[in-house]
Amino acid sequence: MEAPVSTHTEHPITLAEPGGIDRAAHHRLDEAWLAAAWSHPTTRVFVVSGGQVLIDDTPDGGTGIVMTPAFEAPLTETHRYFLGTDEDGVRYFALQKDSLPGRMDQSARPAGLREAGMLLSPRDAGLMVHAVALENWQRMHRFCSRCGERTVVAAAGHIRRCPGCGAEHYPRTDPAVIMLVTDGQDRALLGRQVHWPEGRFSTLAGFVEPGESIEQSVVREVWEEAGVRVGEVEYVASQPWPFPYSLMLGFTARAVSSEIAVDGEEIEEARWFSREDLRQAIESGEVLPPSGISIAARLVERWYGKPLPRPLARTA
């Protein structure tokens, strides 16, 4: 089914700020430049391992990634990724290792994106997303898909080359649509996946299939997961989601039917919520809203009109 498409966004949402980082992709193949950048005294390096980095409290009361000058970085690393430069000319690298380094600071602790993303500055959050996405791809694509030979890392972590057949492999990004569906009463359609914690509800989502436009994917996913037909589809915003390597494309969609029939495989329950329904359900603890770091939360808040409420404290 073809969906009418609108690119107009009356209330745009911002999910990721650039943080002042220039990825400087033109330097990735320049080994002399990379060597000089690595040895520069202002260069900063952090370790990524298993999707985690070390974070620590900062003097201004915030939270930042634990970084060191390059000369203090571990001498042995699995891979070294060049992430870019900031407005002051500082170069940033990530080292992929099997484990995070030990720290003497008691406040330093390991954290994944779901925790750290809400705490870090736009600069550090962007650096972490970049590093985690590269690490996930590197760990899962070590062999050539053409001939089976083990590949080698090139372009400062952004290419894997096959010494056998000469093929070059680039980081994988899987496009996925995520949509806030509303009906004629301006109620929002939220669903819960089978494997989610009890009470967790969020927007519907799914991967784009081969030969399919993203608008067609929105229509298909809503129908397959909830049995609801949608008409107009409007793009809102996107968000990198390296779990392991998705790019979430956020939409709103207008339902042209309201009866729900969940697929029972991915979605075990779906419901229409008015704003008052959702407020009461969250405050009572009946519904857990989507994570604040996610584009799902931003889509719901955009419809809700303000930040989502929190569960009310229970009294004994």
Short mmCIF file of C-alpha atoms in Angstrom, two decimals:
data_model
loop_
_atom_site.label_atom_id
_atom_site.label_comp_id
_atom_site.label_asym_id
_atom_site.label_seq_id
_atom_site.Cartn_x
_atom_site.Cartn_y
_atom_site.Cartn_z
CA MET A 1 0.00 0.00 0.00
CA GLU A 2 1.38 3.40 -0.98
CA ALA A 3 1.15 6.08 1.70
CA PRO A 4 0.70 9.81 1.14
CA VAL A 5 3.92 11.47 2.22
CA SER A 6 4.47 14.77 3.99
CA THR A 7 7.89 16.20 4.81
CA HIS A 8 6.48 19.15 6.76
CA THR A 9 7.34 19.14 10.45
CA GLU A 10 5.42 21.69 12.49
CA HIS A 11 7.22 20.90 15.73
CA PRO A 12 10.69 19.53 14.92
CA ILE A 13 12.58 17.60 17.55
CA THR A 14 16.32 17.42 18.08
CA LEU A 15 17.78 14.09 19.14
CA ALA A 16 21.49 14.48 18.55
CA GLU A 17 23.52 17.64 18.42
CA PRO A 18 26.78 17.60 16.46
CA GLY A 19 28.74 18.55 19.58
CA GLY A 20 31.29 20.49 17.56
CA ILE A 21 32.96 17.35 16.15
CA ASP A 22 34.16 17.28 12.54
CA ARG A 23 34.61 13.63 11.53
CA ALA A 24 37.34 14.73 9.07
CA ALA A 25 36.85 11.66 6.89
CA HIS A 26 39.42 12.95 4.38
CA HIS A 27 42.19 12.14 6.90
CA ARG A 28 41.26 8.48 7.44
CA LEU A 29 43.52 7.19 4.66
CA ASP A 30 46.41 9.55 5.42
CA GLU A 31 48.68 7.43 7.61
CA ALA A 32 51.23 10.21 8.10
CA TRP A 33 48.53 12.63 9.27
CA LEU A 34 47.02 10.01 11.59
CA ALA A 35 50.42 9.25 13.12
CA ALA A 36 51.04 12.95 13.74
CA ALA A 37 47.55 13.37 15.18
CA TRP A 38 48.05 10.42 17.53
CA SER A 39 51.32 11.83 18.87
CA HIS A 40 50.00 15.38 19.34
CA PRO A 41 49.91 16.39 23.04
CA THR A 42 46.32 17.65 22.88
CA THR A 43 44.92 14.44 21.37
CA ARG A 44 42.46 12.61 23.60
CA VAL A 45 41.81 8.87 23.68
CA PHE A 46 39.24 6.63 25.37
CA VAL A 47 38.67 2.88 25.47
CA VAL A 48 35.50 1.18 24.23
CA SER A 49 34.77 -2.42 25.16
CA GLY A 50 31.58 -4.39 24.76
CA GLY A 51 29.58 -1.25 24.06
CA GLN A 52 30.80 0.44 27.24
CA VAL A 53 33.17 3.26 28.13
CA LEU A 54 34.38 4.64 31.44
CA ILE A 55 32.52 7.75 32.58
CA ASP A 56 33.31 10.04 35.49
CA ASP A 57 32.04 13.16 37.21
CA THR A 58 33.34 16.44 35.80
CA PRO A 59 34.34 19.59 37.75
CA ASP A 60 31.29 21.47 36.43
CA GLY A 61 28.93 18.92 37.97
CA GLY A 62 28.31 16.97 34.78
CA THR A 63 29.48 13.62 33.48
CA GLY A 64 32.09 12.91 30.83
CA ILE A 65 33.93 10.06 29.15
CA VAL A 66 37.23 9.26 30.84
CA MET A 67 39.85 10.32 28.29
CA THR A 68 43.63 10.43 28.42
CA PRO A 69 46.39 11.92 26.27
CA ALA A 70 47.54 9.47 23.62
CA PHE A 71 50.88 8.90 25.37
CA GLU A 72 48.99 7.61 28.44
CA ALA A 73 46.74 5.30 26.43
CA PRO A 74 47.25 1.51 26.64
CA LEU A 75 50.13 0.46 24.42
CA THR A 76 48.37 -2.64 23.11
CA GLU A 77 44.98 -2.22 21.49
CA THR A 78 42.77 -4.35 19.30
CA HIS A 79 41.85 -1.51 16.94
CA ARG A 80 42.29 2.25 16.88
CA TYR A 81 39.51 4.45 15.50
CA PHE A 82 39.87 8.08 14.50
CA LEU A 83 36.63 9.83 15.46
CA GLY A 84 37.28 13.43 14.42
CA THR A 85 38.41 16.84 15.64
CA ASP A 86 36.69 19.57 17.61
CA GLU A 87 36.57 23.32 17.07
CA ASP A 88 39.80 23.76 19.05
CA GLY A 89 41.70 21.28 16.89
CA VAL A 90 41.70 18.48 19.47
CA ARG A 91 41.76 15.04 17.81
CA TYR A 92 39.79 12.15 19.28
CA PHE A 93 40.53 8.45 19.02
CA ALA A 94 38.88 5.36 20.49
CA LEU A 95 40.69 2.13 21.30
CA GLN A 96 38.74 -1.11 21.05
CA LYS A 97 39.90 -3.51 23.75
CA ASP A 98 38.67 -6.73 25.34
CA SER A 99 38.10 -4.98 28.68
CA LEU A 100 37.97 -1.49 30.10
CA PRO A 101 41.05 -0.24 31.96
CA GLY A 102 41.05 -0.16 35.74
CA ARG A 103 40.66 3.24 37.37
CA MET A 104 41.81 4.55 40.73
CA ASP A 105 39.05 7.19 40.81
CA GLN A 106 36.16 5.83 42.84
CA SER A 107 33.63 7.86 40.87
CA ALA A 108 34.68 6.40 37.49
CA ARG A 109 32.41 3.60 36.33
CA PRO A 110 31.63 1.66 33.16
CA ALA A 111 28.48 2.62 31.30
CA GLY A 112 26.68 1.72 28.10
CA LEU A 113 24.84 4.12 25.84
CA ARG A 114 21.46 3.65 27.47
CA GLU A 115 22.85 4.96 30.76
CA ALA A 116 25.53 7.34 29.55
CA GLY A 117 23.51 8.91 26.74
CA MET A 118 21.33 10.82 29.21
CA LEU A 119 24.34 12.07 31.18
CA LEU A 120 26.99 13.01 28.63
CA SER A 121 27.45 16.29 26.79
CA PRO A 122 26.50 16.36 23.09
CA ARG A 123 30.20 16.09 22.22
CA ASP A 124 30.87 13.05 24.38
CA ALA A 125 27.58 11.37 23.47
CA GLY A 126 28.38 11.76 19.78
CA LEU A 127 31.88 10.36 20.24
CA MET A 128 30.53 7.39 22.18
CA VAL A 129 27.85 6.57 19.59
CA HIS A 130 30.48 6.70 16.84
CA ALA A 131 32.90 4.45 18.75
CA VAL A 132 30.28 1.91 19.83
CA ALA A 133 28.88 1.66 16.30
CA LEU A 134 32.35 0.98 14.89
CA GLU A 135 33.12 -1.54 17.62
CA ASN A 136 29.89 -3.46 17.00
CA TRP A 137 30.58 -3.61 13.27
CA GLN A 138 34.24 -4.61 13.71
CA ARG A 139 33.40 -7.44 16.11
CA MET A 140 30.71 -8.91 13.88
CA HIS A 141 32.32 -8.53 10.43
CA ARG A 142 35.80 -9.99 10.66
CA PHE A 143 35.66 -12.12 7.52
CA CYS A 144 35.11 -11.27 3.88
CA SER A 145 31.56 -12.00 2.73
CA ARG A 146 32.87 -12.61 -0.80
CA CYS A 147 35.66 -15.16 -0.23
CA GLY A 148 35.73 -15.89 3.51
CA GLU A 149 39.25 -14.54 4.14
CA ARG A 150 39.91 -12.70 7.41
CA THR A 151 39.84 -8.97 6.72
CA VAL A 152 42.14 -6.25 8.04
CA VAL A 153 41.23 -2.86 9.45
CA ALA A 154 41.88 0.24 7.33
CA ALA A 155 40.84 3.90 7.10
CA ALA A 156 41.25 4.46 10.84
CA GLY A 157 38.60 1.84 11.61
CA HIS A 158 36.07 2.74 8.92
CA ILE A 159 36.94 0.06 6.32
CA ARG A 160 37.83 -3.63 6.46
CA ARG A 161 39.90 -4.82 3.49
CA CYS A 162 40.19 -8.38 2.27
CA PRO A 163 43.79 -9.41 1.47
CA GLY A 164 42.46 -12.37 -0.48
CA CYS A 165 40.14 -10.88 -3.10
CA GLY A 166 40.70 -7.16 -2.52
CA ALA A 167 37.11 -6.41 -1.50
CA GLU A 168 36.46 -3.44 0.76
CA HIS A 169 33.75 -3.63 3.40
CA TYR A 170 32.17 -0.59 5.02
CA PRO A 171 30.33 -0.15 8.33
CA ARG A 172 26.84 -1.57 8.20
CA THR A 173 23.83 0.61 8.96
CA ASP A 174 20.35 -0.94 9.03
CA PRO A 175 17.50 1.54 8.39
CA ALA A 176 14.51 1.06 10.67
CA VAL A 177 11.28 3.05 10.90
CA ILE A 178 9.72 4.05 14.20
CA MET A 179 6.35 5.78 14.25
CA LEU A 180 3.86 7.46 16.52
CA VAL A 181 0.43 6.57 15.08
CA THR A 182 -2.59 8.71 15.98
CA ASP A 183 -6.28 8.31 15.16
CA GLY A 184 -9.12 10.73 14.48
CA GLN A 185 -9.51 11.39 18.21
CA ASP A 186 -5.78 12.23 18.44
CA ARG A 187 -5.11 9.14 20.54
CA ALA A 188 -1.68 7.54 20.29
CA LEU A 189 -1.13 3.89 19.44
CA LEU A 190 1.46 2.28 21.71
CA GLY A 191 2.45 -1.36 21.92
CA ARG A 192 4.56 -3.67 24.02
CA GLN A 193 6.93 -6.31 22.69
CA VAL A 194 6.88 -9.84 24.00
CA HIS A 195 10.34 -9.65 25.60
CA TRP A 196 9.94 -6.23 27.26
CA PRO A 197 9.55 -5.72 31.03
CA GLU A 198 5.99 -5.86 32.30
CA GLY A 199 4.15 -2.61 31.60
CA ARG A 200 6.62 -1.21 29.05
CA PHE A 201 4.81 0.48 26.15
CA SER A 202 6.37 2.35 23.25
CA THR A 203 5.91 3.32 19.62
CA LEU A 204 5.81 0.68 16.90
CA ALA A 205 8.97 0.08 14.87
CA GLY A 206 10.53 -2.26 12.35
CA PHE A 207 13.25 -2.68 9.75
CA VAL A 208 12.96 -1.47 6.17
CA GLU A 209 12.82 -4.41 3.76
CA PRO A 210 14.67 -4.69 0.42
CA GLY A 211 13.00 -2.76 -2.40
CA GLU A 212 10.79 -0.85 0.00
CA SER A 213 10.56 2.89 0.61
CA ILE A 214 10.63 4.05 4.21
CA GLU A 215 7.05 5.32 3.89
CA GLN A 216 5.90 1.93 2.64
CA SER A 217 7.73 0.36 5.57
CA VAL A 218 5.75 2.51 8.03
CA VAL A 219 2.46 1.39 6.50
CA ARG A 220 3.47 -2.28 6.42
CA GLU A 221 4.89 -2.43 9.95
CA VAL A 222 1.84 -0.83 11.57
CA TRP A 223 -0.45 -3.24 9.72
CA GLU A 224 1.66 -6.32 10.49
CA GLU A 225 2.21 -5.54 14.16
CA ALA A 226 -1.10 -3.97 15.17
CA GLY A 227 -3.57 -4.62 12.34
CA VAL A 228 -4.14 -0.88 11.90
CA ARG A 229 -4.20 0.83 8.50
CA VAL A 230 -2.50 4.22 8.19
CA GLY A 231 -2.77 6.93 5.56
CA GLU A 232 -0.65 10.08 5.75
CA VAL A 233 2.94 9.52 6.86
CA GLU A 234 5.17 12.39 7.99
CA TYR A 235 8.92 12.25 8.61
CA VAL A 236 10.04 13.83 11.89
CA ALA A 237 13.67 13.04 12.80
CA SER A 238 16.30 10.30 12.91
CA GLN A 239 18.58 8.80 15.53
CA PRO A 240 21.60 6.48 15.31
CA TRP A 241 20.92 3.41 17.44
CA PRO A 242 23.99 1.15 17.47
CA PHE A 243 22.28 -1.91 18.99
CA PRO A 244 23.98 -3.21 17.00
CA TYR A 245 23.89 -0.87 13.96
CA SER A 246 20.47 0.65 13.29
CA LEU A 247 19.48 4.08 12.08
CA MET A 248 16.04 4.91 13.46
CA LEU A 249 13.89 6.99 11.10
CA GLY A 250 11.11 8.65 13.08
CA PHE A 251 7.64 9.30 11.67
CA THR A 252 4.13 10.20 12.62
CA ALA A 253 1.28 8.44 10.84
CA ARG A 254 -2.47 8.97 10.78
CA ALA A 255 -4.61 5.87 11.24
CA VAL A 256 -7.56 5.26 8.92
CA SER A 257 -8.79 2.30 10.98
CA SER A 258 -8.90 1.84 14.75
CA GLU A 259 -9.49 -1.86 15.44
CA ILE A 260 -6.35 -3.49 16.85
CA ALA A 261 -5.19 -7.03 16.03
CA VAL A 262 -1.64 -7.64 17.30
CA ASP A 263 0.57 -10.19 15.60
CA GLY A 264 1.31 -12.02 18.88
CA GLU A 265 4.91 -12.66 17.82
CA GLU A 266 6.63 -9.29 18.15
CA ILE A 267 3.79 -7.34 19.76
CA GLU A 268 1.74 -8.97 22.49
CA GLU A 269 -0.44 -5.96 23.32
CA ALA A 270 -1.29 -2.59 21.76
CA ARG A 271 -3.62 0.12 23.01
CA TRP A 272 -4.93 3.54 22.06
CA PHE A 273 -4.07 6.20 24.65
CA SER A 274 -5.49 9.66 25.07
CA ARG A 275 -3.15 12.10 26.80
CA GLU A 276 -5.13 11.71 30.01
CA ASP A 277 -5.09 7.91 29.67
CA LEU A 278 -1.32 7.94 29.32
CA ARG A 279 -0.79 10.36 32.20
CA GLN A 280 -2.85 8.25 34.57
CA ALA A 281 -1.26 4.99 33.40
CA ILE A 282 2.29 6.30 33.89
CA GLU A 283 1.61 7.96 37.23
CA SER A 284 -0.06 4.82 38.57
CA GLY A 285 2.84 2.65 37.45
CA GLU A 286 0.65 0.65 35.08
CA VAL A 287 2.67 1.81 32.07
CA LEU A 288 6.43 2.28 31.76
CA PRO A 289 7.16 4.86 29.02
CA PRO A 290 10.02 4.47 26.53
CA SER A 291 13.56 5.30 27.61
CA GLY A 292 14.31 9.01 27.69
CA ILE A 293 17.37 8.58 25.47
CA SER A 294 15.33 7.13 22.61
CA ILE A 295 13.62 8.72 19.65
CA ALA A 296 10.50 6.83 20.78
CA ALA A 297 10.30 9.01 23.89
CA ARG A 298 10.73 12.16 21.80
CA LEU A 299 7.97 11.13 19.41
CA VAL A 300 5.59 10.43 22.29
CA GLU A 301 6.50 13.70 24.05
CA ARG A 302 5.99 15.63 20.81
CA TRP A 303 2.42 14.30 20.68
CA TYR A 304 1.89 14.65 24.45
CA GLY A 305 2.95 18.31 24.31
CA LYS A 306 5.45 18.27 27.18
CA PRO A 307 7.80 15.91 29.03
CA LEU A 308 6.12 12.69 30.07
CA PRO A 309 5.08 12.40 33.72
CA ARG A 310 6.82 10.19 36.23
CA PRO A 311 5.20 7.56 38.44
CA LEU A 312 3.79 9.08 41.59
CA ALA A 313 5.55 8.13 44.82
CA ARG A 314 3.60 5.52 46.73
CA THR A 315 2.87 6.06 50.40
CA ALA A 316 2.85 3.22 52.90
#
